[in-house]
Structures are given as C-alpha cells and as structure tokens.
Short mmCIF file of C-alpha atoms in Angstrom, two decimals:
data_model
loop_
_atom_site.label_atom_id
_atom_site.label_comp_id
_atom_site.label_asym_id
_atom_site.label_seq_id
_atom_site.Cartn_x
_atom_site.Cartn_y
_atom_site.Cartn_z
CA UNK A 129 0.00 0.00 0.00
CA UNK A 130 1.33 3.40 -0.96
CA UNK A 131 0.10 6.86 -0.08
CA UNK A 132 0.26 9.98 -2.19
CA UNK A 133 0.64 13.29 -0.38
CA UNK A 134 -1.57 16.31 -0.88
CA UNK A 135 -0.72 18.77 -3.62
CA UNK A 136 -1.48 22.05 -1.91
CA UNK A 137 -4.42 24.36 -2.32
CA UNK A 138 -4.46 25.28 -6.00
CA UNK A 139 -2.89 28.68 -5.48
CA UNK A 140 -4.57 29.52 -2.17
CA UNK A 141 -2.47 30.18 0.88
CA UNK A 142 -2.08 27.58 3.62
CA UNK A 143 -4.56 27.05 6.41
CA UNK A 144 -2.67 29.17 8.91
CA UNK A 145 -3.31 32.26 6.78
CA UNK A 146 -6.20 31.10 4.68
CA UNK A 147 -8.89 31.23 7.33
CA UNK A 148 -8.56 34.96 7.75
CA UNK A 149 -7.10 38.06 6.14
CA UNK A 150 -9.45 38.05 3.17
CA UNK A 151 -8.70 34.55 1.88
CA UNK A 152 -11.44 32.77 3.76
CA UNK A 153 -15.04 33.34 2.84
CA UNK A 154 -17.93 31.17 3.97
CA UNK A 155 -19.33 31.32 0.44
CA UNK A 156 -16.32 29.37 -0.84
CA UNK A 157 -17.11 26.48 1.48
CA UNK A 158 -20.51 25.94 -0.11
CA UNK A 159 -20.02 27.61 -3.48
CA UNK A 160 -20.89 24.49 -5.43
CA UNK A 161 -23.18 22.79 -2.94
CA UNK A 162 -20.88 19.94 -1.96
CA UNK A 163 -20.56 20.63 1.74
CA UNK A 164 -23.03 20.43 4.59
CA UNK A 165 -22.70 22.40 7.78
CA UNK A 166 -22.04 26.07 8.52
CA UNK A 167 -19.23 28.60 8.27
CA UNK A 168 -18.77 32.04 9.81
CA UNK A 169 -16.34 34.79 8.84
CA UNK A 170 -16.22 37.06 11.88
CA UNK A 171 -14.11 39.64 10.04
CA UNK A 172 -16.91 40.39 7.59
CA UNK A 173 -19.76 39.20 9.87
CA UNK A 174 -21.01 36.87 7.13
CA UNK A 175 -22.08 33.25 7.35
CA UNK A 176 -23.40 30.33 5.35
CA UNK A 177 -25.54 27.38 6.38
CA UNK A 178 -25.97 24.48 3.96
CA UNK A 179 -28.41 21.70 4.80
CA UNK A 180 -28.94 19.08 2.11
CA UNK A 181 -31.93 17.57 3.92
CA UNK A 182 -33.84 20.63 5.13
CA UNK A 183 -33.55 23.34 2.49
CA UNK A 184 -35.34 25.84 4.75
CA UNK A 185 -32.18 25.94 6.87
CA UNK A 186 -29.98 27.12 4.00
CA UNK A 187 -28.69 30.63 4.56
CA UNK A 188 -26.21 33.14 3.16
CA UNK A 189 -25.93 36.54 4.74
CA UNK A 190 -25.02 38.54 7.85
CA UNK A 191 -24.50 36.66 11.11
CA UNK A 192 -27.21 38.82 12.65
CA UNK A 193 -29.76 37.12 10.42
CA UNK A 194 -28.98 33.62 11.69
CA UNK A 195 -27.14 33.69 15.02
CA UNK A 196 -28.81 34.23 18.36
CA UNK A 197 -26.44 36.69 20.01
CA UNK A 198 -26.29 37.33 23.73
CA UNK A 199 -24.59 40.62 24.50
CA UNK A 200 -22.73 42.67 21.90
CA UNK A 201 -20.79 40.93 19.16
CA UNK A 202 -18.58 43.36 17.25
CA UNK A 203 -16.71 42.31 14.13
CA UNK A 204 -13.59 43.76 12.54
CA UNK A 205 -10.21 43.02 11.04
CA UNK A 206 -9.37 40.86 14.04
CA UNK A 207 -12.69 39.06 13.99
CA UNK A 208 -15.11 39.09 16.90
CA UNK A 209 -14.14 39.41 20.54
CA UNK A 210 -15.71 37.04 23.06
CA UNK A 211 -15.68 37.49 26.81
CA UNK A 212 -18.03 37.18 29.79
CA UNK A 213 -20.42 39.71 28.25
CA UNK A 214 -21.37 37.82 25.10
CA UNK A 215 -21.73 34.57 23.19
CA UNK A 216 -23.59 33.37 20.12
CA UNK A 217 -25.45 30.26 19.09
CA UNK A 218 -27.61 28.79 16.35
CA UNK A 219 -31.14 27.62 16.89
CA UNK A 220 -30.89 23.90 17.67
CA UNK A 221 -32.68 22.76 14.52
CA UNK A 222 -31.25 25.33 12.14
CA UNK A 223 -28.13 23.49 10.96
CA UNK A 224 -27.37 19.91 9.91
CA UNK A 225 -25.70 17.59 12.36
CA UNK A 226 -24.40 14.04 12.17
CA UNK A 227 -24.31 11.79 15.21
CA UNK A 228 -21.33 9.94 13.81
CA UNK A 229 -18.94 12.48 12.28
CA UNK A 230 -18.05 16.15 12.47
CA UNK A 231 -15.22 18.58 11.71
CA UNK A 232 -14.74 21.84 13.59
CA UNK A 233 -12.09 24.35 12.55
CA UNK A 234 -11.22 27.98 13.02
CA UNK A 235 -8.69 30.67 13.76
CA UNK A 236 -8.57 32.07 17.29
CA UNK A 237 -6.41 33.87 19.81
CA UNK A 238 -6.76 34.03 23.57
CA UNK A 239 -6.06 37.08 25.67
CA UNK A 240 -3.82 34.98 27.91
CA UNK A 241 -1.99 31.70 27.51
CA UNK A 242 -3.66 30.29 30.62
CA UNK A 243 -6.53 31.34 32.82
CA UNK A 244 -8.07 30.29 36.11
CA UNK A 245 -11.31 29.33 34.35
CA UNK A 246 -12.24 27.08 31.48
CA UNK A 247 -12.48 28.89 28.13
CA UNK A 248 -14.72 27.60 25.34
CA UNK A 249 -14.34 28.26 21.62
CA UNK A 250 -17.33 26.18 20.56
CA UNK A 251 -19.51 23.54 22.12
CA UNK A 252 -22.34 21.18 21.21
CA UNK A 253 -24.62 19.29 23.57
CA UNK A 254 -27.23 16.86 22.23
CA UNK A 255 -28.45 16.34 25.80
CA UNK A 256 -27.55 13.76 28.38
CA UNK A 257 -23.93 14.98 28.46
CA UNK A 258 -23.21 13.51 25.02
CA UNK A 259 -21.14 16.53 24.16
CA UNK A 260 -18.35 17.81 21.99
CA UNK A 261 -16.37 20.86 23.07
CA UNK A 262 -13.38 22.78 21.76
CA UNK A 263 -11.95 24.22 24.96
CA UNK A 264 -8.95 25.42 26.92
CA UNK A 265 -9.19 23.87 30.36
CA UNK A 266 -8.75 25.87 33.55
CA UNK A 267 -5.15 26.86 34.16
CA UNK A 268 -4.01 25.20 30.94
CA UNK A 269 -2.42 26.29 27.69
CA UNK A 270 -3.62 23.13 25.97
CA UNK A 271 -6.32 22.96 23.30
CA UNK A 272 -8.73 20.13 24.04
CA UNK A 273 -11.49 18.37 22.17
CA UNK A 274 -13.80 16.82 24.73
CA UNK A 275 -15.84 14.03 23.12
CA UNK A 276 -18.64 12.92 25.42
CA UNK A 277 -20.25 9.55 25.84
CA UNK A 278 -23.32 9.51 28.05
CA UNK A 279 -21.85 11.42 30.95
CA UNK A 280 -18.20 10.46 30.48
CA UNK A 281 -15.76 12.19 28.20
CA UNK A 282 -12.60 11.35 26.32
CA UNK A 283 -10.32 14.33 25.98
CA UNK A 284 -8.08 14.64 22.93
CA UNK A 285 -5.58 17.28 23.96
CA UNK A 286 -2.95 19.19 22.00
CA UNK A 287 -0.45 20.28 24.63
CA UNK A 288 1.05 23.75 25.09
CA UNK A 289 -0.28 25.31 21.92
CA UNK A 290 -1.83 28.51 23.29
CA UNK A 291 0.30 31.62 23.70
CA UNK A 292 -0.89 34.98 24.98
CA UNK A 293 -2.15 37.14 22.13
CA UNK A 294 -1.03 34.65 19.50
CA UNK A 295 -3.27 33.53 16.66
CA UNK A 296 -3.47 29.83 15.91
CA UNK A 297 -5.56 27.68 13.63
CA UNK A 298 -7.08 24.40 14.69
CA UNK A 299 -8.92 21.50 13.08
CA UNK A 300 -10.72 18.91 15.16
CA UNK A 301 -12.33 16.01 13.36
CA UNK A 302 -14.25 13.14 14.92
CA UNK A 303 -15.75 10.16 13.17
CA UNK A 304 -15.96 6.36 13.25
CA UNK A 305 -12.17 6.07 13.05
CA UNK A 306 -11.61 8.31 16.07
CA UNK A 307 -10.78 11.94 16.83
CA UNK A 308 -7.71 14.05 16.11
CA UNK A 309 -6.52 17.62 16.65
CA UNK A 310 -4.44 19.59 14.15
CA UNK A 311 -2.93 22.93 15.21
CA UNK A 312 -1.23 25.20 12.68
CA UNK A 313 -1.07 22.41 10.09
CA UNK A 314 0.54 19.88 12.48
CA UNK A 315 -1.23 16.76 13.77
CA UNK A 316 -0.92 17.17 17.51
CA UNK A 317 -2.86 14.26 18.93
CA UNK A 318 -5.20 11.42 18.08
CA UNK A 319 -7.57 9.21 20.02
CA UNK A 320 -9.64 6.16 19.09
CA UNK A 321 -12.67 7.75 20.78
CA UNK A 322 -15.31 9.06 18.39
CA UNK A 323 -18.69 10.71 18.51
CA UNK A 324 -21.51 8.87 20.23
CA UNK A 325 -23.64 7.52 17.41
CA UNK A 326 -26.53 7.07 19.84
CA UNK A 327 -26.69 10.76 20.72
CA UNK A 328 -29.58 12.89 19.51
CA UNK A 329 -29.17 16.08 17.43
CA UNK A 330 -27.80 18.99 19.45
CA UNK A 331 -30.13 20.56 21.97
CA UNK A 332 -27.65 23.35 22.74
CA UNK A 333 -24.64 24.95 21.09
CA UNK A 334 -22.47 27.91 21.88
CA UNK A 335 -19.85 30.00 20.05
CA UNK A 336 -17.37 31.59 22.42
CA UNK A 337 -19.07 29.99 25.38
CA UNK A 338 -20.03 26.73 27.06
CA UNK A 339 -23.63 26.13 25.92
CA UNK A 340 -24.60 23.51 28.45
CA UNK A 341 -27.73 24.47 30.40
CA UNK A 342 -27.07 28.16 29.77
CA UNK A 343 -29.10 28.87 26.64
CA UNK A 344 -30.03 32.55 26.63
CA UNK A 345 -27.78 33.41 29.58
CA UNK A 346 -24.31 34.87 29.92
CA UNK A 347 -21.95 31.94 30.28
CA UNK A 348 -19.48 31.29 33.08
CA UNK A 349 -16.87 29.82 30.68
CA UNK A 350 -16.28 32.56 28.10
CA UNK A 351 -13.60 32.29 25.47
CA UNK A 352 -11.80 35.49 26.51
CA UNK A 353 -10.33 36.03 23.09
CA UNK A 354 -11.00 36.64 19.42
CA UNK A 355 -12.27 34.47 16.60
CA UNK A 356 -11.73 35.20 12.93
CA UNK A 357 -13.66 32.20 11.67
CA UNK A 358 -15.54 29.05 12.56
CA UNK A 359 -16.26 26.11 10.27
CA UNK A 360 -18.43 23.15 11.25
CA UNK A 361 -18.75 20.37 8.66
CA UNK A 362 -21.19 17.52 8.76
CA UNK A 363 -18.41 15.04 7.94
CA UNK A 364 -15.09 13.84 9.23
CA UNK A 365 -11.96 14.57 7.24
CA UNK A 366 -8.60 12.80 7.04
CA UNK A 367 -5.48 14.05 8.78
CA UNK A 368 -3.83 14.76 5.45
CA UNK A 369 -6.79 16.86 4.30
CA UNK A 370 -6.73 18.69 7.64
CA UNK A 371 -3.00 19.38 7.30
CA UNK A 372 -3.47 20.56 3.72
CA UNK A 373 -5.70 23.26 5.11
CA UNK A 374 -8.61 25.36 4.09
CA UNK A 375 -10.62 24.93 1.95
CA UNK A 376 -11.15 21.33 3.01
CA UNK A 377 -11.40 19.22 -0.08
CA UNK A 378 -11.80 15.46 -0.41
CA UNK A 379 -9.73 12.36 0.28
CA UNK A 380 -9.84 9.25 -1.90
CA UNK A 381 -9.01 5.66 -1.00
CA UNK A 382 -8.65 2.93 -3.64
CA UNK A 383 -8.39 -0.76 -2.77
CA UNK A 384 -7.75 -3.48 -5.30
CA UNK A 385 -5.17 -5.72 -6.94
CA UNK A 386 -2.47 -5.00 -9.54
CA UNK A 387 -4.97 -3.03 -11.64
CA UNK A 388 -5.12 -0.50 -8.80
CA UNK A 389 -1.51 -0.83 -7.71
CA UNK A 390 -0.63 -0.09 -11.32
CA UNK A 391 3.00 -1.13 -11.46
CA UNK A 392 3.65 -3.15 -14.62
CA UNK A 393 6.13 -2.78 -17.46
CA UNK A 394 6.56 0.91 -18.36
CA UNK A 395 3.97 2.04 -15.77
CA UNK A 396 4.80 3.58 -12.39
CA UNK A 397 2.48 4.01 -9.45
CA UNK A 398 2.36 7.73 -10.22
CA UNK A 399 0.64 6.73 -13.47
CA UNK A 400 -1.96 4.46 -11.80
CA UNK A 401 -5.52 5.74 -11.64
CA UNK A 402 -5.44 6.76 -7.90
CA UNK A 403 -2.51 9.10 -8.58
CA UNK A 404 -4.09 10.38 -11.80
CA UNK A 405 -7.31 11.24 -9.96
CA UNK A 406 -5.26 12.82 -7.17
CA UNK A 407 -3.50 15.04 -9.72
CA UNK A 408 -6.36 16.00 -12.01
CA UNK A 409 -9.28 16.64 -9.67
CA UNK A 410 -9.34 19.93 -7.83
CA UNK A 411 -11.44 18.55 -4.98
CA UNK A 412 -9.14 15.57 -4.34
CA UNK A 413 -6.18 16.58 -2.19
CA UNK A 414 -5.13 13.20 -0.85
CA UNK A 415 -5.33 9.72 -2.37
CA UNK A 416 -4.39 6.35 -0.93
CA UNK A 417 -3.42 3.54 -3.29
CA UNK A 418 -4.21 0.31 -1.41
CA UNK A 419 -3.71 -1.93 -4.42
CA UNK A 420 -1.61 -5.08 -4.03
CA UNK A 421 -0.31 -7.18 -6.89
CA UNK A 422 -2.08 -10.54 -7.25
CA UNK A 423 -4.62 -9.99 -4.48
CA UNK A 424 -7.88 -11.89 -4.34
CA UNK A 425 -10.93 -10.22 -2.80
CA UNK A 426 -10.45 -12.46 0.25
CA UNK A 427 -7.00 -10.93 0.73
CA UNK A 428 -8.51 -7.46 0.32
CA UNK A 429 -10.98 -8.25 3.11
CA UNK A 430 -8.08 -9.26 5.32
CA UNK A 431 -6.40 -5.85 4.87
CA UNK A 432 -9.55 -3.74 4.61
CA UNK A 433 -8.32 -1.39 7.32
CA UNK A 434 -5.96 0.08 4.70
CA UNK A 435 -9.04 1.84 3.31
CA UNK A 436 -8.97 4.04 6.41
CA UNK A 437 -5.19 4.26 6.76
CA UNK A 438 -5.48 8.04 7.05
CA UNK A 439 -8.94 8.25 8.62
CA UNK A 440 -12.33 8.25 6.99
CA UNK A 441 -12.00 8.86 3.23
CA UNK A 442 -14.65 10.86 1.41
CA UNK A 443 -14.68 8.53 -1.60
CA UNK A 444 -13.72 4.87 -1.88
CA UNK A 445 -13.05 2.94 -5.09
CA UNK A 446 -13.13 -0.86 -4.91
CA UNK A 447 -11.79 -2.71 -7.93
CA UNK A 448 -11.15 -6.40 -7.44
CA UNK A 449 -12.13 -9.91 -8.39
CA UNK A 450 -10.15 -10.77 -11.48
CA UNK A 451 -7.70 -12.91 -9.47
CA UNK A 452 -10.57 -14.81 -7.84
CA UNK A 453 -11.38 -16.53 -11.11
CA UNK A 454 -8.21 -18.64 -11.12
CA UNK A 455 -7.91 -19.32 -7.38
CA UNK A 456 -10.64 -21.90 -6.90
CA UNK A 457 -9.66 -25.28 -5.47
CA UNK A 458 -11.01 -28.51 -4.07
CA UNK A 459 -10.97 -30.12 -0.66
CA UNK A 460 -7.98 -32.46 -0.27
CA UNK A 461 -8.01 -35.86 1.41
CA UNK A 462 -5.16 -34.99 3.77
CA UNK A 463 -5.38 -33.79 6.42
CA UNK A 464 -8.74 -35.38 7.05
CA UNK A 465 -11.41 -32.71 6.52
CA UNK A 466 -13.70 -31.67 9.37
CA UNK A 467 -16.77 -29.42 9.36
CA UNK A 468 -14.50 -26.40 10.03
CA UNK A 469 -11.03 -27.33 8.72
CA UNK A 470 -9.73 -28.69 5.41
CA UNK A 471 -6.88 -28.24 2.94
CA UNK A 472 -6.90 -27.23 -0.71
CA UNK A 473 -4.29 -27.74 -3.44
CA UNK A 474 -0.70 -26.86 -2.67
CA UNK A 475 0.04 -23.17 -3.25
CA UNK A 476 -3.56 -21.99 -3.53
CA UNK A 477 -3.92 -21.23 0.17
CA UNK A 478 -2.04 -17.95 -0.31
CA UNK A 479 -5.14 -16.41 -1.90
CA UNK A 480 -7.28 -17.23 1.14
CA UNK A 481 -7.02 -15.04 4.23
CA UNK A 482 -8.79 -14.57 7.57
CA UNK A 483 -12.04 -12.57 7.33
CA UNK A 484 -12.45 -13.35 3.63
CA UNK A 485 -15.60 -15.08 2.40
CA UNK A 486 -15.57 -18.32 0.41
CA UNK A 487 -17.99 -20.99 -0.75
CA UNK A 488 -17.48 -24.64 0.11
CA UNK A 489 -19.67 -26.87 -1.98
CA UNK A 490 -21.81 -23.81 -2.62
CA UNK A 491 -22.21 -22.94 1.09
CA UNK A 492 -21.09 -19.41 2.01
CA UNK A 493 -18.62 -19.21 4.88
CA UNK A 494 -16.17 -16.74 6.41
CA UNK A 495 -12.56 -17.73 7.06
CA UNK A 496 -11.25 -17.72 10.61
CA UNK A 497 -7.63 -18.46 9.77
CA UNK A 498 -5.34 -19.94 7.13
CA UNK A 499 -2.13 -21.91 7.69
CA UNK A 500 -0.36 -22.77 4.47
CA UNK A 501 -3.06 -24.44 2.38
CA UNK A 502 -5.25 -25.40 5.34
CA UNK A 503 -8.35 -23.27 5.88
CA UNK A 504 -10.26 -22.99 9.15
CA UNK A 505 -13.78 -21.59 8.98
CA UNK A 506 -15.39 -19.21 11.46
CA UNK A 507 -18.39 -21.54 11.76
CA UNK A 508 -19.12 -25.15 10.93
CA UNK A 509 -20.47 -26.31 7.59
CA UNK A 510 -24.12 -27.29 7.86
CA UNK A 511 -23.55 -30.64 6.14
CA UNK A 512 -20.57 -31.67 8.24
CA UNK A 513 -17.11 -32.44 6.91
CA UNK A 514 -16.83 -31.83 3.15
CA UNK A 515 -15.97 -34.74 0.91
CA UNK A 516 -12.66 -34.89 -0.90
CA UNK A 517 -12.97 -33.00 -4.17
CA UNK A 518 -15.66 -30.59 -2.92
CA UNK A 519 -15.32 -27.26 -4.76
CA UNK A 520 -13.89 -24.32 -2.83
CA UNK A 521 -14.08 -20.82 -4.31
CA UNK A 522 -13.52 -17.25 -3.19
CA UNK A 523 -16.90 -15.51 -2.87
CA UNK A 524 -16.22 -12.42 -4.98
CA UNK A 525 -19.63 -10.84 -4.60
CA UNK A 526 -19.72 -11.24 -0.82
CA UNK A 527 -16.20 -9.91 -0.32
CA UNK A 528 -16.79 -6.84 -2.48
CA UNK A 529 -20.07 -6.19 -0.68
CA UNK A 530 -18.40 -6.48 2.72
CA UNK A 531 -15.58 -4.17 1.68
CA UNK A 532 -18.14 -1.52 0.75
CA UNK A 533 -20.10 -2.06 3.97
CA UNK A 534 -16.89 -1.75 5.96
CA UNK A 535 -16.14 1.61 4.35
CA UNK A 536 -19.69 2.70 5.14
CA UNK A 537 -19.31 1.62 8.76
CA UNK A 538 -16.29 3.92 8.98
CA UNK A 539 -18.24 6.92 7.76
CA UNK A 540 -17.78 6.87 3.98
CA UNK A 541 -21.02 7.03 1.98
CA UNK A 542 -19.49 7.66 -1.48
CA UNK A 543 -18.35 4.28 -2.81
CA UNK A 544 -17.63 3.07 -6.33
CA UNK A 545 -17.34 -0.62 -7.26
CA UNK A 546 -15.81 -1.24 -10.66
CA UNK A 547 -16.75 -3.89 -13.17
CA UNK A 548 -13.88 -5.67 -14.91
CA UNK A 549 -12.39 -3.61 -17.74
CA UNK A 550 -12.65 -4.52 -21.42
CA UNK A 551 -10.00 -7.01 -22.58
CA UNK A 552 -9.23 -5.62 -26.03
CA UNK A 553 -6.95 -8.46 -27.11
CA UNK A 554 -5.92 -9.50 -30.58
CA UNK A 555 -7.86 -12.71 -29.88
CA UNK A 556 -9.79 -14.33 -27.05
CA UNK A 557 -10.86 -11.19 -25.21
CA UNK A 558 -14.04 -9.12 -25.13
CA UNK A 559 -15.64 -7.69 -28.24
CA UNK A 560 -18.17 -4.90 -28.72
CA UNK A 561 -20.81 -7.58 -29.31
CA UNK A 562 -19.84 -10.28 -26.83
CA UNK A 563 -18.16 -10.28 -23.45
CA UNK A 564 -15.61 -12.98 -22.67
CA UNK A 565 -17.58 -15.49 -20.58
CA UNK A 566 -15.31 -15.33 -17.51
CA UNK A 567 -15.40 -11.55 -17.60
CA UNK A 568 -19.17 -11.44 -18.00
CA UNK A 569 -19.59 -13.70 -14.94
CA UNK A 570 -17.21 -11.57 -12.90
CA UNK A 571 -18.95 -8.33 -13.88
CA UNK A 572 -22.30 -9.76 -12.83
CA UNK A 573 -20.86 -10.40 -9.35
CA UNK A 574 -19.28 -6.94 -9.16
CA UNK A 575 -22.52 -5.26 -10.18
CA UNK A 576 -24.50 -7.35 -7.70
CA UNK A 577 -22.08 -6.34 -4.93
CA UNK A 578 -22.57 -2.67 -5.74
CA UNK A 579 -26.33 -3.13 -5.65
CA UNK A 580 -26.24 -5.05 -2.36
CA UNK A 581 -24.10 -2.39 -0.67
CA UNK A 582 -25.88 0.62 -2.17
CA UNK A 583 -22.68 1.60 -3.95
CA UNK A 584 -22.27 3.03 -7.45
CA UNK A 585 -21.36 0.51 -10.14
CA UNK A 586 -18.81 1.71 -12.71
CA UNK A 587 -19.21 -0.29 -15.91
CA UNK A 588 -15.67 -0.25 -17.28
CA UNK A 589 -16.57 -2.69 -20.06
CA UNK A 590 -19.22 -0.35 -21.45
CA UNK A 591 -17.01 2.72 -21.01
CA UNK A 592 -14.16 1.15 -23.00
CA UNK A 593 -16.52 -0.49 -25.49
CA UNK A 594 -17.73 2.98 -26.38
CA UNK A 595 -14.16 4.09 -27.10
CA UNK A 596 -13.96 1.39 -29.75
CA UNK A 597 -17.39 2.20 -31.17
CA UNK A 598 -16.36 5.86 -31.39
CA UNK A 599 -13.21 4.94 -33.31
CA UNK A 600 -10.78 6.15 -30.64
CA UNK A 601 -9.43 2.61 -30.33
CA UNK A 602 -9.70 -0.37 -32.67
CA UNK A 603 -11.02 -3.79 -31.73
CA UNK A 604 -8.09 -6.11 -31.06
CA UNK A 605 -5.41 -3.42 -31.03
CA UNK A 606 -4.17 -4.11 -27.45
CA UNK A 607 -4.10 -0.32 -27.22
CA UNK A 608 -4.63 0.03 -23.50
CA UNK A 609 -2.93 -3.19 -22.39
CA UNK A 610 0.61 -3.47 -21.02
CA UNK A 611 1.47 -6.15 -23.58
CA UNK A 612 -0.23 -8.31 -26.16
CA UNK A 613 -3.20 -10.24 -24.74
CA UNK A 614 -2.29 -9.27 -21.17
CA UNK A 615 -5.04 -8.10 -18.82
CA UNK A 616 -2.81 -5.47 -17.18
CA UNK A 617 -3.08 -1.86 -18.29
CA UNK A 618 -0.53 0.52 -19.68
CA UNK A 619 -0.46 4.26 -18.98
CA UNK A 620 -3.29 4.86 -21.47
CA UNK A 621 -5.38 2.15 -19.85
CA UNK A 622 -4.88 3.61 -16.37
CA UNK A 623 -5.89 7.02 -17.73
CA UNK A 624 -9.07 5.48 -19.15
CA UNK A 625 -9.91 4.03 -15.72
CA UNK A 626 -9.40 7.46 -14.19
CA UNK A 627 -11.71 8.95 -16.86
CA UNK A 628 -14.45 6.45 -16.06
CA UNK A 629 -14.18 6.93 -12.30
CA UNK A 630 -14.12 10.70 -12.63
CA UNK A 631 -17.20 10.60 -14.85
CA UNK A 632 -19.04 8.48 -12.29
CA UNK A 633 -18.10 10.85 -9.47
CA UNK A 634 -19.31 13.87 -11.43
CA UNK A 635 -22.52 12.15 -12.41
CA UNK A 636 -23.18 11.45 -8.72
CA UNK A 637 -22.45 15.09 -7.87
CA UNK A 638 -19.45 14.26 -5.68
CA UNK A 639 -17.08 16.67 -7.43
#
C-alpha cells in the first residue's frame, strides 16, 4: 500500500493564513453545494448554512440574520471578541448535524496563555452529556477536544499550543475512526474515541461559550479572546486533508489488486488511476493507493483497514475480483477434513485469508484463519465435513459487498465498485458484441455487490466499449494493455480508468 501526499491548495495560501485576512469566505465552502454544515467569517460578519436535507435551513448573509447573540458581538479586522459579556449560538434545529462524524475548525487567539477558568471556543450538547467541546481547560495552555459519551468524556488534547495574544488555527475532526486535533497544520494528537452515534441532534450549542444548560444566559466559561472564523462540517476529514488546510477538499481511497496498484512494465504508481485522480481533480487533495499485486478479494478483506489508513475517506473505489477466477480449489483428502477445517491444493492457500468469504460446496462461509493451504472456517459447515474433491471458491460478490459495507461503517457514503475492464486483445478477449464469458460472470458479481451495498457501479466494459465504437481505439489493437493479450493496463489504460471513475463521481455530484 502506498500513499500519495496532498498537492497544496491550488494557489490559495495555507490554512494558517487562509482562514482569515481576506482569503477565507464562507461562500467558498458551499459555493458548489458539496458541503453540509455552517461557516462564519467574523471579520466580515457573514455566514453560510448548507443543509442538504432541510432546504429551509440554507442561509447566506449577515451573522445577525442567523445567530442568536447574547450581548454585543462586534466584528472587525481581528474578527469578533468574546468574553463574559457575550456569546452566540444557532437555533438547535437550524443546521445539519451528524451523530457519527463532524469537523470543527477555526482561527482564534486568547487574551492569555492560561486562565483560572475554562475557556470555550465552541460547544455542542445533544443532551444527556453527550457533548463535543473545543476548549482550553482551567489553568491550561492546551487545546482540548472533549468528546462525550453519556456522561463520560474522552479528551483529545494538543499540549502547550496557546500563547498569549497569538493567533493559531485548529482542526478537530471526529468520526468512526476516532478523533484528532491539528494545530497550525501539524497533527498534535489522536484518540480512538469518536462521537456517540446514539446521541440525539444537538439541543444546545455555543460559540465563544459553554452552551450547556445556559441557553439565553451569559456563560461562566467565556472564550476570553478573538475568533476570525468558525467552520463546522457535517463530515469527518482525514489528517492529510486537515494538514493541507482550508478549503477542506476530499480524500480518496482505492483498494484493489495490480490493476489499482498499477506497477507493470513501463507504468509507475504515479501513473496508476489513484494518482491520476489525485492530480487531475481539484477537490481531491489526498489519495491512498491500497492496491496489491495478485490480491484476491479475500485478501482485500483481510487488509480492509488500509481503506482508512489516514482516517475516513470521502470517496472509496473498490476494484477487485479478477484474481478470484483462477484461485478456486477442491478439498484435499489430507489432512482429514472436518466441518470447520480442510486443505486445498498446494500453493492456492495464499489467496485465502482470515475474514475473507468463500464458498465450500456452494455454502457461504467466512474464514477464521489460514495456515499454508489449510483453511479454518469461522463456523461449521451445515452438512458436516466436506468430501474430498468438494469445490472451494472465493466468494467475490460477498467480499466486495463487505468491503463496501466496511467503508460505510467507517463513515464513507461515497463508494464506487468497478466492473472488470474490457479485454481488447488480438484474440480471445471481449468484443463490442460479446463479453468474454469469464469476464461477464465476474462483472455480474461486481454489479451485484454494488447493488447489495448501495454503492455506485462503474461499468468499465461499457465505457471502454464505447471508445472502440467511437473509433478512438480499434477492436483487437491491445491499445490500453501493457502487452499483447495481457489483462494489465498501460499508462493509457490507467488514464481510461481514471476517466471512467471521474465521470461516475461527477454524475453522482461528488465533485
């Protein structure tokens, strides 16, 4: 697995400057309707709310038209000052909120590095102490994200980051993969604790103050400082996206085999489709290539955590299954099979890994462990020990489905599953009229997996077929293959995959 770093901000300044001083504007956050949440520019006293579910909540205009302000909130070149005389909040139902993921960011300065009382930049309370706060604790110069769970809290603290009168930027993101704090473009701390998915939408919130049980009253935990901006997104972001800075774009994670890994003769990983998408799409600032040469979908299931190697990705591409076709085996006589353990042919066990799904005599089972060519199942076969010669196969459809469901469980809702690309060989491959039988069977499984998981199916066969129909390529020319009658792709082929994936993303409105 290889990771590609972010490419910067397309000419914008970095996050440490970009949130203020004229670069940041809340309109930019929602300029093309891709984000959900709210943003406030306290220098210009403007804000935006974008709610994709409740359009009545959408707002663009002065903060006075949306915020409930207690006391006097003055705005200027140094943002708004907060102290014991004021704080602001949104009506509880007036902005979107996710119980499973959130990102909070801004640029602030405190009047003093430490103080005898707790100081709050922003806080949310869904009730029952299931809370999330961005705070400086009493007598501390640490910035803390306090993530609450039914009365208890897990603090994620960036130590010694607050200096008297000094501006700093922060990003706090919490989601199914945990919580982290970034200060001035540096990842300061992480914690496996995440938002409480059982919590209700926020009953209270406060900007520059602790909102808990003090709605409409002057708070006892004022910020005692200035804010230039506040951004609250209804999604988690990756550490790399957070470090890349404002405006927060998207992260992409691609899992697959050699077709994703991309390294074949005359092709480098920088020319594989994850890197191409990372380079060409303005909204993608970080891409992970989790492709491994020769992998079956069972092996992909075993290393599925690589999808979230840098936190929750915004978009996941799953392209696998072609190696499954040739990895089927049969139950061997020795060692004596049982209803949970048996061996397959020598050398084939390498394609079978723990957590992967297989079929044994047509019965679907998950693997508990593999030792050499001996497979142990997580549960017993319903018919008892399989007979010698019983067919064993990797369950492509189930593994692809479970990979997509895993990504969803970690907070990613934008998932593409690819159908096997067009084999434009001189002989024996696909044609514009007929799919190669093994490819057609595989594509049926890939499409079924996408449907089962609610993912988007990318029909690479049809995309490439159209290139031949349009005369861009010729049937049988091997034009996008690494060598004659070889399923691997050259640089042109990888670019075609990137085209198809980009088209699917745009059609879904993700870019």
